[in-house]
Amino acid sequence: QLQLQESGSGLVKPSQTLSLTCAVSGGSISSGGYSWSWIRQPPGKGLEWIGYIYHSGSTYYNPSLKSRVTISVDRSKNQFSLKLSSVTAADTAVYYCARRGWLQEFDYWGQGTLVTVSS
Amino acid sequence: QSVLTQPPSVSAAPGQKVTISCSGSSSNIGNNYVSWYQQLPGTAPKLLIYDNNKRPSGIPDRFSGSKSGTSATLGITGLQTGDEADYYCGTWDSSLSAGAVFGTGTKVTVL
């Protein structure tokens, strides 16, 4: 059974960079046809897709966040990472990593990690 | 600002049926696959429906999906207290601001 687990700092100061990692177990991040995504959910609000990466390293970002987002993959560690720069309070959210399948569905999700932006 | 519109809430008694609509446009639902997610309180979303109407292994047939034009619908029959959750539709948007998009979310309450 594929499992995803987020880790990283839960508290980030305004203007700094948020960094999270998603460890994938029970399967290879290099499996063909899948992409690996980050999705966030501000407290009490809906879901917002941040971006995804293929095992090849190809990325695709939400246009509204593109200037601040970097997603990278480490195939040797079977994990992928998110960096979001110049954060503000509006970036406070639960951040989820997820696998995106062939038909655009997000079929496996991590449990999520709350990141708070505050001084 | 989500491009997919859902009703904020729906409710019904145990055993009854509810339907949740997801309204979009030709740049998203009209030309892409729709998926549905269930988010129980305090947990991560869970895939319920993909490819408009297919259920992953382990999802009971009480959950069904359909798509017509630029709208999609999730149906839940034989409503149970454990179905009380937030439900989101999702798809790809092929407009200038292309990317994965989610609906506004619907809270299902079992009366």
PDB file of C-alpha atoms in Angstrom, chain A residues 4-112:
ATOM      1  CA  LEU A   4       2.998   9.438   1.747  1.00  0.00           C
ATOM      2  CA  GLN A   5       4.266  11.381   4.754  1.00  0.00           C
ATOM      3  CA  GLU A   6       4.908  15.103   4.957  1.00  0.00           C
ATOM      4  CA  SER A   7       7.580  16.613   7.152  1.00  0.00           C
ATOM      5  CA  GLY A   8       9.054  20.050   7.684  1.00  0.00           C
ATOM      6  CA  SER A   9       8.829  23.199   9.697  1.00  0.00           C
ATOM      7  CA  GLY A  10       5.434  23.938  11.214  1.00  0.00           C
ATOM      8  CA  LEU A  11       6.189  27.600  11.884  1.00  0.00           C
ATOM      9  CA  VAL A  12       7.665  30.009   9.363  1.00  0.00           C
ATOM     10  CA  LYS A  13       8.284  33.731   9.735  1.00  0.00           C
ATOM     11  CA  PRO A  14       6.792  36.166   7.226  1.00  0.00           C
ATOM     12  CA  SER A  15       9.002  36.790   4.172  1.00  0.00           C
ATOM     13  CA  GLN A  16      10.927  33.559   4.763  1.00  0.00           C
ATOM     14  CA  THR A  17      10.795  30.305   2.793  1.00  0.00           C
ATOM     15  CA  LEU A  18       8.508  27.399   3.660  1.00  0.00           C
ATOM     16  CA  SER A  19      10.146  23.993   3.121  1.00  0.00           C
ATOM     17  CA  LEU A  20       8.402  20.621   3.210  1.00  0.00           C
ATOM     18  CA  THR A  21       9.320  17.100   2.174  1.00  0.00           C
ATOM     19  CA  CYS A  22       7.075  14.182   1.247  1.00  0.00           C
ATOM     20  CA  ALA A  23       8.479  10.700   1.802  1.00  0.00           C
ATOM     21  CA  VAL A  24       6.947   7.992  -0.359  1.00  0.00           C
ATOM     22  CA  SER A  25       6.882   4.387   0.841  1.00  0.00           C
ATOM     23  CA  GLY A  26       5.317   1.204  -0.467  1.00  0.00           C
ATOM     24  CA  GLY A  27       6.097   2.144  -4.055  1.00  0.00           C
ATOM     25  CA  SER A  28       8.592   3.923  -6.250  1.00  0.00           C
ATOM     26  CA  ILE A  29       8.415   7.594  -7.039  1.00  0.00           C
ATOM     27  CA  SER A  30       9.825   6.650 -10.429  1.00  0.00           C
ATOM     28  CA  SER A  31       6.712   4.674 -11.424  1.00  0.00           C
ATOM     29  CA  GLY A  32       5.747   5.714 -14.908  1.00  0.00           C
ATOM     30  CA  GLY A  33       2.721   7.836 -15.622  1.00  0.00           C
ATOM     31  CA  TYR A  34       2.306   9.368 -12.184  1.00  0.00           C
ATOM     32  CA  SER A  35       3.103  12.819 -10.945  1.00  0.00           C
ATOM     33  CA  TRP A  36       3.649  13.971  -7.389  1.00  0.00           C
ATOM     34  CA  SER A  37       1.731  16.949  -6.106  1.00  0.00           C
ATOM     35  CA  TRP A  38       1.410  19.473  -3.348  1.00  0.00           C
ATOM     36  CA  ILE A  39      -2.020  20.722  -2.320  1.00  0.00           C
ATOM     37  CA  ARG A  40      -2.891  23.065   0.520  1.00  0.00           C
ATOM     38  CA  GLN A  41      -5.968  23.930   2.565  1.00  0.00           C
ATOM     39  CA  PRO A  42      -6.184  27.118   4.654  1.00  0.00           C
ATOM     40  CA  PRO A  43      -8.007  26.644   7.966  1.00  0.00           C
ATOM     41  CA  GLY A  44     -11.741  26.305   7.345  1.00  0.00           C
ATOM     42  CA  LYS A  45     -11.360  26.722   3.581  1.00  0.00           C
ATOM     43  CA  GLY A  46     -11.160  24.624   0.430  1.00  0.00           C
ATOM     44  CA  LEU A  47      -8.385  22.852  -1.428  1.00  0.00           C
ATOM     45  CA  GLU A  48      -5.809  24.642  -3.577  1.00  0.00           C
ATOM     46  CA  TRP A  49      -3.441  22.817  -5.919  1.00  0.00           C
ATOM     47  CA  ILE A  50       0.140  24.113  -5.720  1.00  0.00           C
ATOM     48  CA  GLY A  51       1.948  22.084  -8.365  1.00  0.00           C
ATOM     49  CA  TYR A  52       3.348  18.714  -9.339  1.00  0.00           C
ATOM     50  CA  ILE A  53       6.538  17.039 -10.495  1.00  0.00           C
ATOM     51  CA  TYR A  54       7.271  13.916 -12.526  1.00  0.00           C
ATOM     52  CA  HIS A  55      10.095  11.558 -11.590  1.00  0.00           C
ATOM     53  CA  SER A  56      11.939  12.977 -14.591  1.00  0.00           C
ATOM     54  CA  GLY A  57      11.974  16.341 -12.864  1.00  0.00           C
ATOM     55  CA  SER A  58       9.441  18.056 -15.114  1.00  0.00           C
ATOM     56  CA  THR A  59       7.271  20.430 -13.117  1.00  0.00           C
ATOM     57  CA  TYR A  60       3.980  22.256 -13.465  1.00  0.00           C
ATOM     58  CA  TYR A  61       2.890  24.963 -11.048  1.00  0.00           C
ATOM     59  CA  ASN A  62      -0.298  26.812 -10.197  1.00  0.00           C
ATOM     60  CA  PRO A  63       0.034  30.060 -12.181  1.00  0.00           C
ATOM     61  CA  SER A  64      -1.031  32.087  -9.140  1.00  0.00           C
ATOM     62  CA  LEU A  65       1.889  30.706  -7.093  1.00  0.00           C
ATOM     63  CA  LYS A  66       4.416  30.006  -9.831  1.00  0.00           C
ATOM     64  CA  SER A  67       6.754  32.887  -9.020  1.00  0.00           C
ATOM     65  CA  ARG A  68       7.251  31.613  -5.452  1.00  0.00           C
ATOM     66  CA  VAL A  69       7.121  27.813  -5.812  1.00  0.00           C
ATOM     67  CA  THR A  70       9.810  25.228  -6.413  1.00  0.00           C
ATOM     68  CA  ILE A  71       9.098  21.486  -6.356  1.00  0.00           C
ATOM     69  CA  SER A  72      11.989  19.049  -6.612  1.00  0.00           C
ATOM     70  CA  VAL A  73      12.423  15.277  -6.504  1.00  0.00           C
ATOM     71  CA  ASP A  74      15.076  13.061  -4.944  1.00  0.00           C
ATOM     72  CA  ARG A  75      14.718   9.648  -6.566  1.00  0.00           C
ATOM     73  CA  SER A  76      17.470   8.130  -4.421  1.00  0.00           C
ATOM     74  CA  LYS A  77      15.475   8.897  -1.277  1.00  0.00           C
ATOM     75  CA  ASN A  78      12.075   8.290  -2.891  1.00  0.00           C
ATOM     76  CA  GLN A  79      10.837  11.713  -1.863  1.00  0.00           C
ATOM     77  CA  PHE A  80       9.884  15.067  -3.259  1.00  0.00           C
ATOM     78  CA  SER A  81       9.954  18.541  -1.760  1.00  0.00           C
ATOM     79  CA  LEU A  82       8.221  21.911  -1.770  1.00  0.00           C
ATOM     80  CA  LYS A  83       9.715  25.334  -1.294  1.00  0.00           C
ATOM     81  CA  LEU A  84       7.477  28.400  -1.121  1.00  0.00           C
ATOM     82  CA  SER A  85       9.276  31.706  -0.826  1.00  0.00           C
ATOM     83  CA  SER A  86       8.280  35.105   0.567  1.00  0.00           C
ATOM     84  CA  VAL A  87       5.478  33.663   2.665  1.00  0.00           C
ATOM     85  CA  THR A  88       2.754  35.726   4.307  1.00  0.00           C
ATOM     86  CA  ALA A  89      -0.058  34.906   6.717  1.00  0.00           C
ATOM     87  CA  ALA A  90      -2.159  33.949   3.681  1.00  0.00           C
ATOM     88  CA  ASP A  91       0.101  30.940   3.207  1.00  0.00           C
ATOM     89  CA  THR A  92      -0.939  29.475   6.561  1.00  0.00           C
ATOM     90  CA  ALA A  93      -2.544  26.159   5.709  1.00  0.00           C
ATOM     91  CA  VAL A  94      -2.465  22.406   6.010  1.00  0.00           C
ATOM     92  CA  TYR A  95      -0.140  21.211   3.263  1.00  0.00           C
ATOM     93  CA  TYR A  96      -0.777  17.825   1.679  1.00  0.00           C
ATOM     94  CA  CYS A  97       1.348  15.799  -0.693  1.00  0.00           C
ATOM     95  CA  ALA A  98      -0.481  13.494  -3.072  1.00  0.00           C
ATOM     96  CA  ARG A  99       0.036  11.233  -6.069  1.00  0.00           C
ATOM     97  CA  ARG A 100      -1.700  12.273  -9.265  1.00  0.00           C
ATOM     98  CA  GLY A 101      -2.818   9.391 -11.437  1.00  0.00           C
ATOM     99  CA  TRP A 102      -3.233   8.824 -15.143  1.00  0.00           C
ATOM    100  CA  LEU A 103      -6.720  10.304 -15.243  1.00  0.00           C
ATOM    101  CA  GLN A 104      -5.911  13.474 -13.293  1.00  0.00           C
ATOM    102  CA  GLU A 105      -7.135  12.062 -10.000  1.00  0.00           C
ATOM    103  CA  PHE A 106      -5.285  12.414  -6.709  1.00  0.00           C
ATOM    104  CA  ASP A 107      -5.414   8.826  -5.519  1.00  0.00           C
ATOM    105  CA  TYR A 108      -3.055   8.760  -2.547  1.00  0.00           C
ATOM    106  CA  TRP A 109      -2.659  11.534   0.010  1.00  0.00           C
ATOM    107  CA  GLY A 110      -0.408  12.205   2.953  1.00  0.00           C
ATOM    108  CA  GLN A 111      -1.978  13.001   6.310  1.00  0.00           C
ATOM    109  CA  GLY A 112      -1.138  16.685   5.938  1.00  0.00           C
TER     110      GLY A 112
END
